[in-house]
Structures are given as structure tokens and as C-alpha cells.
CSV table of C-alpha atoms in Angstrom, one decimal:
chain,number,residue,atom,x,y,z
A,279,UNK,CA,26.1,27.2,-5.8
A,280,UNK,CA,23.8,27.6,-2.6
A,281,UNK,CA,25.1,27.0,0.9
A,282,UNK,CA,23.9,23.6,2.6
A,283,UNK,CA,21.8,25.9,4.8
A,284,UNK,CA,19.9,27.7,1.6
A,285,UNK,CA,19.3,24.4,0.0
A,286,UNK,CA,17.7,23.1,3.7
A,287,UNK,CA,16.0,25.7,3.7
A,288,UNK,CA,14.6,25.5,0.4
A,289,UNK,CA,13.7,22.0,0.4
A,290,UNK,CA,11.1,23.0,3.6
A,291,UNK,CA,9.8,26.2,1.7
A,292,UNK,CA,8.6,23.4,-1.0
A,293,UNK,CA,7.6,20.9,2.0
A,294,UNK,CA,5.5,23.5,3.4
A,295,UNK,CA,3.6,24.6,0.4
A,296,UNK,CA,2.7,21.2,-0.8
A,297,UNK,CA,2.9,18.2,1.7
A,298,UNK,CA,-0.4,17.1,1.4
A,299,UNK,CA,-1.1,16.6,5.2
A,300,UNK,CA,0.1,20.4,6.6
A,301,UNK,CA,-0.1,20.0,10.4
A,302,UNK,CA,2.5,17.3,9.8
A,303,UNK,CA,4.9,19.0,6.6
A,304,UNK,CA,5.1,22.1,9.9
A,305,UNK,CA,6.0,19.5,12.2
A,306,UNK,CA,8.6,18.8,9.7
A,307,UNK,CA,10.1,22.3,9.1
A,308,UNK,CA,9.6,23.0,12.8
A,309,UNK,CA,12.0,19.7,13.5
A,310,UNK,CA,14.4,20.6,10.4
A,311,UNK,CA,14.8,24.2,11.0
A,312,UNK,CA,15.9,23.7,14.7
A,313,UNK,CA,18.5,21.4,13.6
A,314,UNK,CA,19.3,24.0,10.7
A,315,UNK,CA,20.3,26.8,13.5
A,316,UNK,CA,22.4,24.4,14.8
A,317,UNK,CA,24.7,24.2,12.1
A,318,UNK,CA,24.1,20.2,11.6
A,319,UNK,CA,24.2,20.2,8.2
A,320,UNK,CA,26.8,22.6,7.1
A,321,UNK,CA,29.9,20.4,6.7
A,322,UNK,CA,28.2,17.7,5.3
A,323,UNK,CA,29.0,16.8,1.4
A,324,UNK,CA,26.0,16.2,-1.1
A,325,UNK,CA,24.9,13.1,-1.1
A,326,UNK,CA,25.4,12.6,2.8
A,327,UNK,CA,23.1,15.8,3.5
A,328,UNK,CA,20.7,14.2,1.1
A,329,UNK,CA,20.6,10.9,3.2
A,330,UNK,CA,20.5,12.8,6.4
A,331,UNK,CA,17.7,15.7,6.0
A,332,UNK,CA,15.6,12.7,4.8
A,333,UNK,CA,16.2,11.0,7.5
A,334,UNK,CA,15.2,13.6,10.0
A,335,UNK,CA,12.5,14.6,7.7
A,336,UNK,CA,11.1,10.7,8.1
A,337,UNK,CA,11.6,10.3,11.9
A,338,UNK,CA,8.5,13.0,11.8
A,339,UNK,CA,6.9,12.1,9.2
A,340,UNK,CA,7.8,8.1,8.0
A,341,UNK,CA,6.0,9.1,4.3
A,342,UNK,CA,8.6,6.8,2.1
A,343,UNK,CA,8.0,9.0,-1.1
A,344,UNK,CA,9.4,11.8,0.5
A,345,UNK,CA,13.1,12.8,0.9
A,346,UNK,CA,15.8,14.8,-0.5
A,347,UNK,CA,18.4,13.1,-4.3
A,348,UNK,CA,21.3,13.9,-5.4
A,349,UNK,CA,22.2,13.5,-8.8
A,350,UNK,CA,26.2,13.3,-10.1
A,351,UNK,CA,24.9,14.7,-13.2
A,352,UNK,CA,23.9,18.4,-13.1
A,353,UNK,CA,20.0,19.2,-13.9
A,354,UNK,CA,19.0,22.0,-15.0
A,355,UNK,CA,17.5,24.4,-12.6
A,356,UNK,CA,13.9,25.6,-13.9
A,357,UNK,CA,10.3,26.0,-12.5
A,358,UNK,CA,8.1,23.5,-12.0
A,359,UNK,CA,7.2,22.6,-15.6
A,360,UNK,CA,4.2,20.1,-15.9
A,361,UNK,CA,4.6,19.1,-19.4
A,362,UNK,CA,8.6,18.6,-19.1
A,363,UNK,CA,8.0,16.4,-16.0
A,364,UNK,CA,5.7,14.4,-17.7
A,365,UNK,CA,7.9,14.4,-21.1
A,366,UNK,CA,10.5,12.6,-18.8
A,367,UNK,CA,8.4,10.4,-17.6
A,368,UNK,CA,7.2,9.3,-20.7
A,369,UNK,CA,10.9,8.8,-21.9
A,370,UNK,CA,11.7,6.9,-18.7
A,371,UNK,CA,8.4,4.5,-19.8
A,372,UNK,CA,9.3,4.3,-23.3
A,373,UNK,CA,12.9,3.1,-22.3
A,374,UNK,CA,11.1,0.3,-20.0
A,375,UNK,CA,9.0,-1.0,-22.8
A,376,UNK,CA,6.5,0.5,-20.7
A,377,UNK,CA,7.3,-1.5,-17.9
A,378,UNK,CA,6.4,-5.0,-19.0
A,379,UNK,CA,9.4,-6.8,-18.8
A,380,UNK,CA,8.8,-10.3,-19.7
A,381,UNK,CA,6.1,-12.7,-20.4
A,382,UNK,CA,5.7,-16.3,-20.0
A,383,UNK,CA,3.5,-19.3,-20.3
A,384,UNK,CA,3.7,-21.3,-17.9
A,385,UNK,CA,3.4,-24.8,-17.5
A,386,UNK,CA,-0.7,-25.8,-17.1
A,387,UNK,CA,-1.9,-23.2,-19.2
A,388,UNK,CA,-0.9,-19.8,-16.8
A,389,UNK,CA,0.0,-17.3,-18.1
A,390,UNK,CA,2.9,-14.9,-16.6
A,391,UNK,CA,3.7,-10.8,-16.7
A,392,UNK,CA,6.8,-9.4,-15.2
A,393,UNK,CA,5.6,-5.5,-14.3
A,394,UNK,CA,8.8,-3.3,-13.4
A,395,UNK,CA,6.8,0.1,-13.7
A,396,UNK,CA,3.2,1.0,-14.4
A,397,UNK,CA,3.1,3.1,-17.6
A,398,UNK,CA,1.1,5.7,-18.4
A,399,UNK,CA,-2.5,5.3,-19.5
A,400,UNK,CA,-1.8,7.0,-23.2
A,401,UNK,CA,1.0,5.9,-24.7
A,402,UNK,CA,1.2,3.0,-22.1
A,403,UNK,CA,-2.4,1.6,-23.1
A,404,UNK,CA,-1.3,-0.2,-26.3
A,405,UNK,CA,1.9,-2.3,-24.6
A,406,UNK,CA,-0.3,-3.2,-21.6
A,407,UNK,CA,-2.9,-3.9,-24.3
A,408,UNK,CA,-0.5,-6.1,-26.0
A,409,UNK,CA,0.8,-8.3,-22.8
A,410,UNK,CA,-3.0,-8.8,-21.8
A,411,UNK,CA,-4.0,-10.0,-25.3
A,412,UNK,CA,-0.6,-12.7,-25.0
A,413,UNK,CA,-2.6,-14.2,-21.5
A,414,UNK,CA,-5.8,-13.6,-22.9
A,415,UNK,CA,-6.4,-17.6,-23.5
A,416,UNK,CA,-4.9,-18.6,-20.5
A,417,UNK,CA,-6.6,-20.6,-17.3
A,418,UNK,CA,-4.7,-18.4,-14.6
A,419,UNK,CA,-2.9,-15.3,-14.7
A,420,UNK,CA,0.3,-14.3,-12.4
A,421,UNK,CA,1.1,-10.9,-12.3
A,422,UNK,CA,4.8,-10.0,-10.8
A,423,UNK,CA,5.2,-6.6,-8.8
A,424,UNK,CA,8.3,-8.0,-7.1
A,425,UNK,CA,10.4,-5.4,-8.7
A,426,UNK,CA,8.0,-3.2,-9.6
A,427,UNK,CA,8.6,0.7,-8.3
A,428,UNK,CA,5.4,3.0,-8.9
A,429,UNK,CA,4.3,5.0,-11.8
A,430,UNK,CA,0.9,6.4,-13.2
A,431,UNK,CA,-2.3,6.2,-11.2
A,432,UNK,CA,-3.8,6.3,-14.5
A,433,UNK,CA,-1.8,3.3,-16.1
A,434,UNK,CA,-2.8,1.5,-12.5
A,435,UNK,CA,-6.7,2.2,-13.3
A,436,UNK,CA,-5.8,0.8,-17.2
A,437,UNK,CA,-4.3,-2.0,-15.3
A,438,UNK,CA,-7.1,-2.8,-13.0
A,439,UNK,CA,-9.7,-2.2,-15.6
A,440,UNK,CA,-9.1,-5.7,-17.5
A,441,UNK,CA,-10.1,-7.3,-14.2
A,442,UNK,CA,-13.7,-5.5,-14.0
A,443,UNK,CA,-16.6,-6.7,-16.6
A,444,UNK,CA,-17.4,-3.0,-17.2
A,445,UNK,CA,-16.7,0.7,-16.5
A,446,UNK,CA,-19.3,0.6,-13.8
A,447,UNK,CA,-16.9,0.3,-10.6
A,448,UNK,CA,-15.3,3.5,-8.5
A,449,UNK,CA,-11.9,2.1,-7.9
A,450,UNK,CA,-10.7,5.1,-5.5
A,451,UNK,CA,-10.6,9.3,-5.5
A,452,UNK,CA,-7.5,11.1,-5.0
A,453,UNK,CA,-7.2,14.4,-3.3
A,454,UNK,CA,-4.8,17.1,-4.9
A,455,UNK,CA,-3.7,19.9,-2.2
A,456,UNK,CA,-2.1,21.7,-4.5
A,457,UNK,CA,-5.1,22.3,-6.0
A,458,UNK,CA,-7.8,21.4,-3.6
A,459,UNK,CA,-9.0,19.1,-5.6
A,460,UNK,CA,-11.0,15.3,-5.8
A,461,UNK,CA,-10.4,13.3,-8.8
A,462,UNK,CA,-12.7,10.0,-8.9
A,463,UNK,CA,-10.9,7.1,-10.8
A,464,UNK,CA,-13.8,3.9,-12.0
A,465,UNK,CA,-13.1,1.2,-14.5
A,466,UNK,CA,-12.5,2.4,-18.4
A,467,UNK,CA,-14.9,1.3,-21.0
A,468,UNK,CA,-13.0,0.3,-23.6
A,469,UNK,CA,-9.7,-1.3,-24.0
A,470,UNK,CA,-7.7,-2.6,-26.9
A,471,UNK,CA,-7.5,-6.3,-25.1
A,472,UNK,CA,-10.2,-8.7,-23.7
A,473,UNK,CA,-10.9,-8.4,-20.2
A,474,UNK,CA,-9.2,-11.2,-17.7
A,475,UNK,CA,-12.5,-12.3,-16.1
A,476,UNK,CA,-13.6,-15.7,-14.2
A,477,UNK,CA,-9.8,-17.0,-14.0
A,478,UNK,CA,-7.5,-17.4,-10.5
A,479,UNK,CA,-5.1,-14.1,-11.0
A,480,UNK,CA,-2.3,-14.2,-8.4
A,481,UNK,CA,-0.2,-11.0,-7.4
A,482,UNK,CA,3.6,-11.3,-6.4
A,483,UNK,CA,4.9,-9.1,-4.6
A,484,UNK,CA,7.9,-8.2,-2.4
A,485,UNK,CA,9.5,-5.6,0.5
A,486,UNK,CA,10.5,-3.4,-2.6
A,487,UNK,CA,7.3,-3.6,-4.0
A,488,UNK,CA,6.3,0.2,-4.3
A,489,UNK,CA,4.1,3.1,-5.1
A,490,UNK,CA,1.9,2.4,-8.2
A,491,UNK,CA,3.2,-1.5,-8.2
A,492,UNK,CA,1.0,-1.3,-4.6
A,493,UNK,CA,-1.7,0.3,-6.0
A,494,UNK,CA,-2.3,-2.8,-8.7
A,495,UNK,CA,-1.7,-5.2,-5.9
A,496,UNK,CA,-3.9,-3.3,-2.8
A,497,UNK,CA,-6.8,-2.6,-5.3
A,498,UNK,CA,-7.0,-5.9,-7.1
A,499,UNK,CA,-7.0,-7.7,-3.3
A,500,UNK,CA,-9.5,-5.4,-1.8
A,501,UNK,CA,-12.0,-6.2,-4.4
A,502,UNK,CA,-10.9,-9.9,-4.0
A,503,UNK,CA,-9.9,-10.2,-7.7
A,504,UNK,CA,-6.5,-11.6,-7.0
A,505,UNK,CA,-4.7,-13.3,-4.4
A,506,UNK,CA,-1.6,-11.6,-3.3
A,507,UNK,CA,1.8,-14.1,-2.3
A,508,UNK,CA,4.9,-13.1,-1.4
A,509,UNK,CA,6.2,-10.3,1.5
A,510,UNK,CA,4.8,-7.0,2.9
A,511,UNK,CA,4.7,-4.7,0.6
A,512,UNK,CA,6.8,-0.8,1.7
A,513,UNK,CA,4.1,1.1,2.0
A,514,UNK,CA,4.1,4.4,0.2
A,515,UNK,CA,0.9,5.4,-1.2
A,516,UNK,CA,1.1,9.2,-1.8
A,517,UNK,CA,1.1,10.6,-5.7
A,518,UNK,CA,4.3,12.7,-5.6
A,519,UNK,CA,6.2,15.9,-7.4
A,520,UNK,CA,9.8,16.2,-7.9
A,521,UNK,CA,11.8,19.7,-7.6
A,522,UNK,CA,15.0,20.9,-8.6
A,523,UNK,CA,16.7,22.7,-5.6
A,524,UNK,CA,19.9,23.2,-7.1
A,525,UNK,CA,22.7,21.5,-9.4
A,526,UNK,CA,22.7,18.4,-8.0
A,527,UNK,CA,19.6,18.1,-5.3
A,528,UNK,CA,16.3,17.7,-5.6
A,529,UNK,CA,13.3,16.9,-3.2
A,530,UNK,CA,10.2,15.0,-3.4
A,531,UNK,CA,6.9,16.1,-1.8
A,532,UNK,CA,3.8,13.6,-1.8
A,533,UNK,CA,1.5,16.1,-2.4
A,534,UNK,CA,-1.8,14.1,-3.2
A,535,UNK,CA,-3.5,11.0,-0.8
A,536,UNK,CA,-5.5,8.2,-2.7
A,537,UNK,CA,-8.7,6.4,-0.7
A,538,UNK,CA,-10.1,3.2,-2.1
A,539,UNK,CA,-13.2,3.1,-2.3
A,540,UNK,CA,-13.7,-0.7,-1.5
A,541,UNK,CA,-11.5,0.1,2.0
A,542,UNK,CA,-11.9,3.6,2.7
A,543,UNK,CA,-8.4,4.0,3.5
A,544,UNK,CA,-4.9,2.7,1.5
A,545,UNK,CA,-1.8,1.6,2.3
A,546,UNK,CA,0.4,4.2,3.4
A,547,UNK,CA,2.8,3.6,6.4
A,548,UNK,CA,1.7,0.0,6.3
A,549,UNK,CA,1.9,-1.8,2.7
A,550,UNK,CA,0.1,-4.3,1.1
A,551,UNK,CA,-0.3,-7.5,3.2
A,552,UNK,CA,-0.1,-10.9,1.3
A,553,UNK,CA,-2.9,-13.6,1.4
A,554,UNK,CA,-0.3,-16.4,1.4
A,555,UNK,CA,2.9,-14.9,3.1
A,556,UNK,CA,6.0,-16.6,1.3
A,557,UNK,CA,9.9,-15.5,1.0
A,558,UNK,CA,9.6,-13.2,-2.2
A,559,UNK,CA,11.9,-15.6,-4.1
A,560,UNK,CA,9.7,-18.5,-3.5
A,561,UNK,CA,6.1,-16.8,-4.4
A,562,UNK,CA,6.1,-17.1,-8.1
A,563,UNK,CA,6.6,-21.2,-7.7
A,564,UNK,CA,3.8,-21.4,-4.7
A,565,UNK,CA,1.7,-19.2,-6.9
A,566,UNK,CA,2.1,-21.5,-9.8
A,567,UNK,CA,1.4,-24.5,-8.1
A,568,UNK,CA,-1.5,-23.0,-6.3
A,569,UNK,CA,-3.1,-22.0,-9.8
A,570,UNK,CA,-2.4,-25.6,-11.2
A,571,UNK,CA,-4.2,-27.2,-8.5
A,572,UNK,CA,-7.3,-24.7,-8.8
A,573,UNK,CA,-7.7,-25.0,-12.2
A,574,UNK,CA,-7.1,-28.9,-12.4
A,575,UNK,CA,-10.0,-30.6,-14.1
């Protein structure tokens, strides 16, 4: 088992090689190490040097994807393996129904999805298929990202796509330092549901609203396809990998940036803002009520 000090140590070796902004990941080792000399961290137990290095680690850098976890439950200690990474994921999704949760019809003809996670654009495609075709006849749509904690940037595109008439629109790029890369993300062509087009579509969202849930919400608003309601949103925006330090630790390193296209920026450090700012627990009855009276004839 590694000393506190080796697992530190570690944790800002993998910082380091894949932050995805590098001035500040050597702020961060710069800030770490010194406190690292000082024998801070040695007596600490696992879970409270976890919360602590991830705290210091965010009074440089306040990038919410990134920190140190413990896990009771040993993991296995391997290299970074791509396709086991996203094996788990997929497991994690399949679990979650692909994170649909729940769907509703509401009263006046509005239709309702409860989003926990956003799946993956594969195997994920067919569920988010089948919640759009259940809303596909109503007069207004209400998405709920209140719980909903991140996921695939793919699945968000999936997502986003049933809003768009067509695969014409550039939705965002993301850049890759790992591997110096630019991916552009635009509309998909063809999807296994009718598109949700000419209807009021309201996003919920809340201060746990994160990650991929963020995504849906920021890219649906900046193209003014949805009105958002509810709180702030956390504000963590960077595509992120997970490694194994030891046993029982692990850290995460945002290692990619996204940039809408329709703002030229996203929504890291600040969140999604609402359009009509409402206590979290009360946006999904303003919501309704504000899609009854728009679609009152």
C-alpha cells in the first residue's frame, strides 16, 4: 500500500500530463507539492486526504470535475484501459435504464421526462428513442435535469438532435489534450423517434444539475429551443478521465474543454442560468402552468 505522500504525488504526475489547461494543472502541482514537503497530508486517513487534496487542488483551480475518491471497496489497479472504462460505463447506463427515469403526461396535453443521466449515443439511442416517441403527440415538452449528473457528450448531441429539423446545425467542438485534438459535434440525421419541433420545451434544472445534464440544458437555451426554470446550474463543463491511484483512491482529470458554437464559450466555473429563476422544487409546477397557458387555444 503507498504512503499518503506517493499517492499525492501520483495524483499530480496524472494532473500534469492531462489537465487540459497546463499553465493552471502547474499551478496546481506547484501549490500541492509545497504543502506535500510539509508533511500536511501524512497522518491523514483515506477518505479525509481525498476531501482535502481536492480541496487545495480547487482553491487553484475551482474545475468541479476534478478531485481525488475513495472507494471502501478495493478496485483493481491497472492502466488506463479505454474499452474497460467505457464497459463500466455502459453497465452503469444499462442499470439506469439509460437514465430516463420516469415519464408522465401531464395535465393539458404536456408531456414529461425525468433525465437522471445522459446515456450513451449507441446503446443509449433506442431508450431515448423510446421516451421521445411517448411525448411525440404532445403540445409541450418538460424535460427534468434536476437530478441529473453528466454522462456522454454523444448521448447529449442524440439528445439535442430531436430538437433541430435536420443534421445541418454545429452544436459545439471539443478539444482533446491528450490527443491534441478537435472533434466537431452537429445534429444526427436519423433517429429512431420524430423530432420535437414547433412545441414550448421547458428545461428544469437545479444547483446539482451537472456535467452532461448542463450540456442538454446550456445548448438547448443558447439556441433558444427551450426555456430553462429552476436554479443555477454547478457549473462543470470539462469531459473527464478517471484513474486508479491505488486500492482505494482514484482521481479525476478534466482533460478535454467543449465551445458552443452558438456562444463561443460554455459553462464552466459559472453554470447554466435559468430564464425564469424558481426554487428547484417549485420549477416543474411554474413550468407546467407556463406551458398550459402558451398552448391554450
Amino acid at each position: 500500500m503507498p504512503t499518503n505522500a506517493e499517492t499525492v504525488a501520483l495524483a499530480l504526475d496524472r494532473i500534469t500530463a492531462a489537465y487540459v489547461f497546463p499553465e493552471r494543472a502547474a499551478e496546481m502541482d506547484r501549490a500541492v507539492r509545497k504543502r506535500l514537503a510539509a508533511g500536511e497530508y501524512d497522518d491523514l486517513t483515506g477518505p479525509t486526504l481525498c476531501e482535502t487534496v481536492t480541496a487545495h487542488l480547487r482553491e487553484v483551480c475551482p474545475d468541479q470535475h476534478l478531485g481525488l475518491r475513495w472507494r471502501d471497496e478495493p478496485q483493481p489497479v491497472v492502466a488506463v484501459d479505454e474499452e474497460r472504462g467505457q464497459a463500466a460505463f455502459l453497465a452503469r447506463m444499462r442499470a439506469a435504464n439509460h437514465g430516463v427515469r420516469r415519464f408522465e403526461h401531464l395535465e393539458g396535453n404536456v408531456g414529461y421526462l425525468d433525465i437522471r443521466r445522459i446515456a450513451d449515443a449507441g446503446e443509449g439511442a433506442r431508450v431515448i428513442g423510446g421516451a421521445m416517441e411517448l411525448v411525440a403527440g404532445t403540445r409541450a415538452l418538460v424535460l427534468d435535469l434536476r437530478e441529473c449528473l453528466g454522462g456522454s457528450p454523444e448521448g447529449c448531441t442524440t439528445w439535442c438532435s430531436y430538437f433541430f429539423p435536420d443534421d445541418h446545425t454545429h452544436l459545439k467542438d471539443i478539444y482533446d489534450r491528450l490527443t491534441d485534438t478537435t472533434r466537431q459535434y452537429w445534429t444526427v440525421a436519423h433517429l429512431p423517434a420524430p423530432r420535437y419541433l414547433d412545441r414550448p420545451v421547458y428545461v428544469l434544472t437545479s444547483a446539482r444539475t451537472f456535467s452532461g445534464g448542463e450540456d442538454l440544458a446550456y445548448t438547448l437555451q443558447a439556441h433558444r429551443l427551450a426555456l430553462v426554470v429552476g436554479e443555477t446550474t454547478r457549473g462543470g463543463a470539462h469531459p473527464t478521465g478517471s484513474y486508479q491511484l491505488d486500492a482505494h483512491i482514484s482521481v479525476r482529470v478534466p482533460s478535454a474543454r467543449g465551445i458552443s458554437v452558438a456562444t463561443g464559450t460554455n459553462w464552466e466555473g459559472v453554470g447554466v442560468a435559468p430564464d425564469l429563476a424558481v426554487p428547484a422544487d417549485q420549477a416543474l409546477e411554474v413550468a407546467h402552468q407556463h406551458a398550459l397557458t402558451r398552448t391554450a387555444s
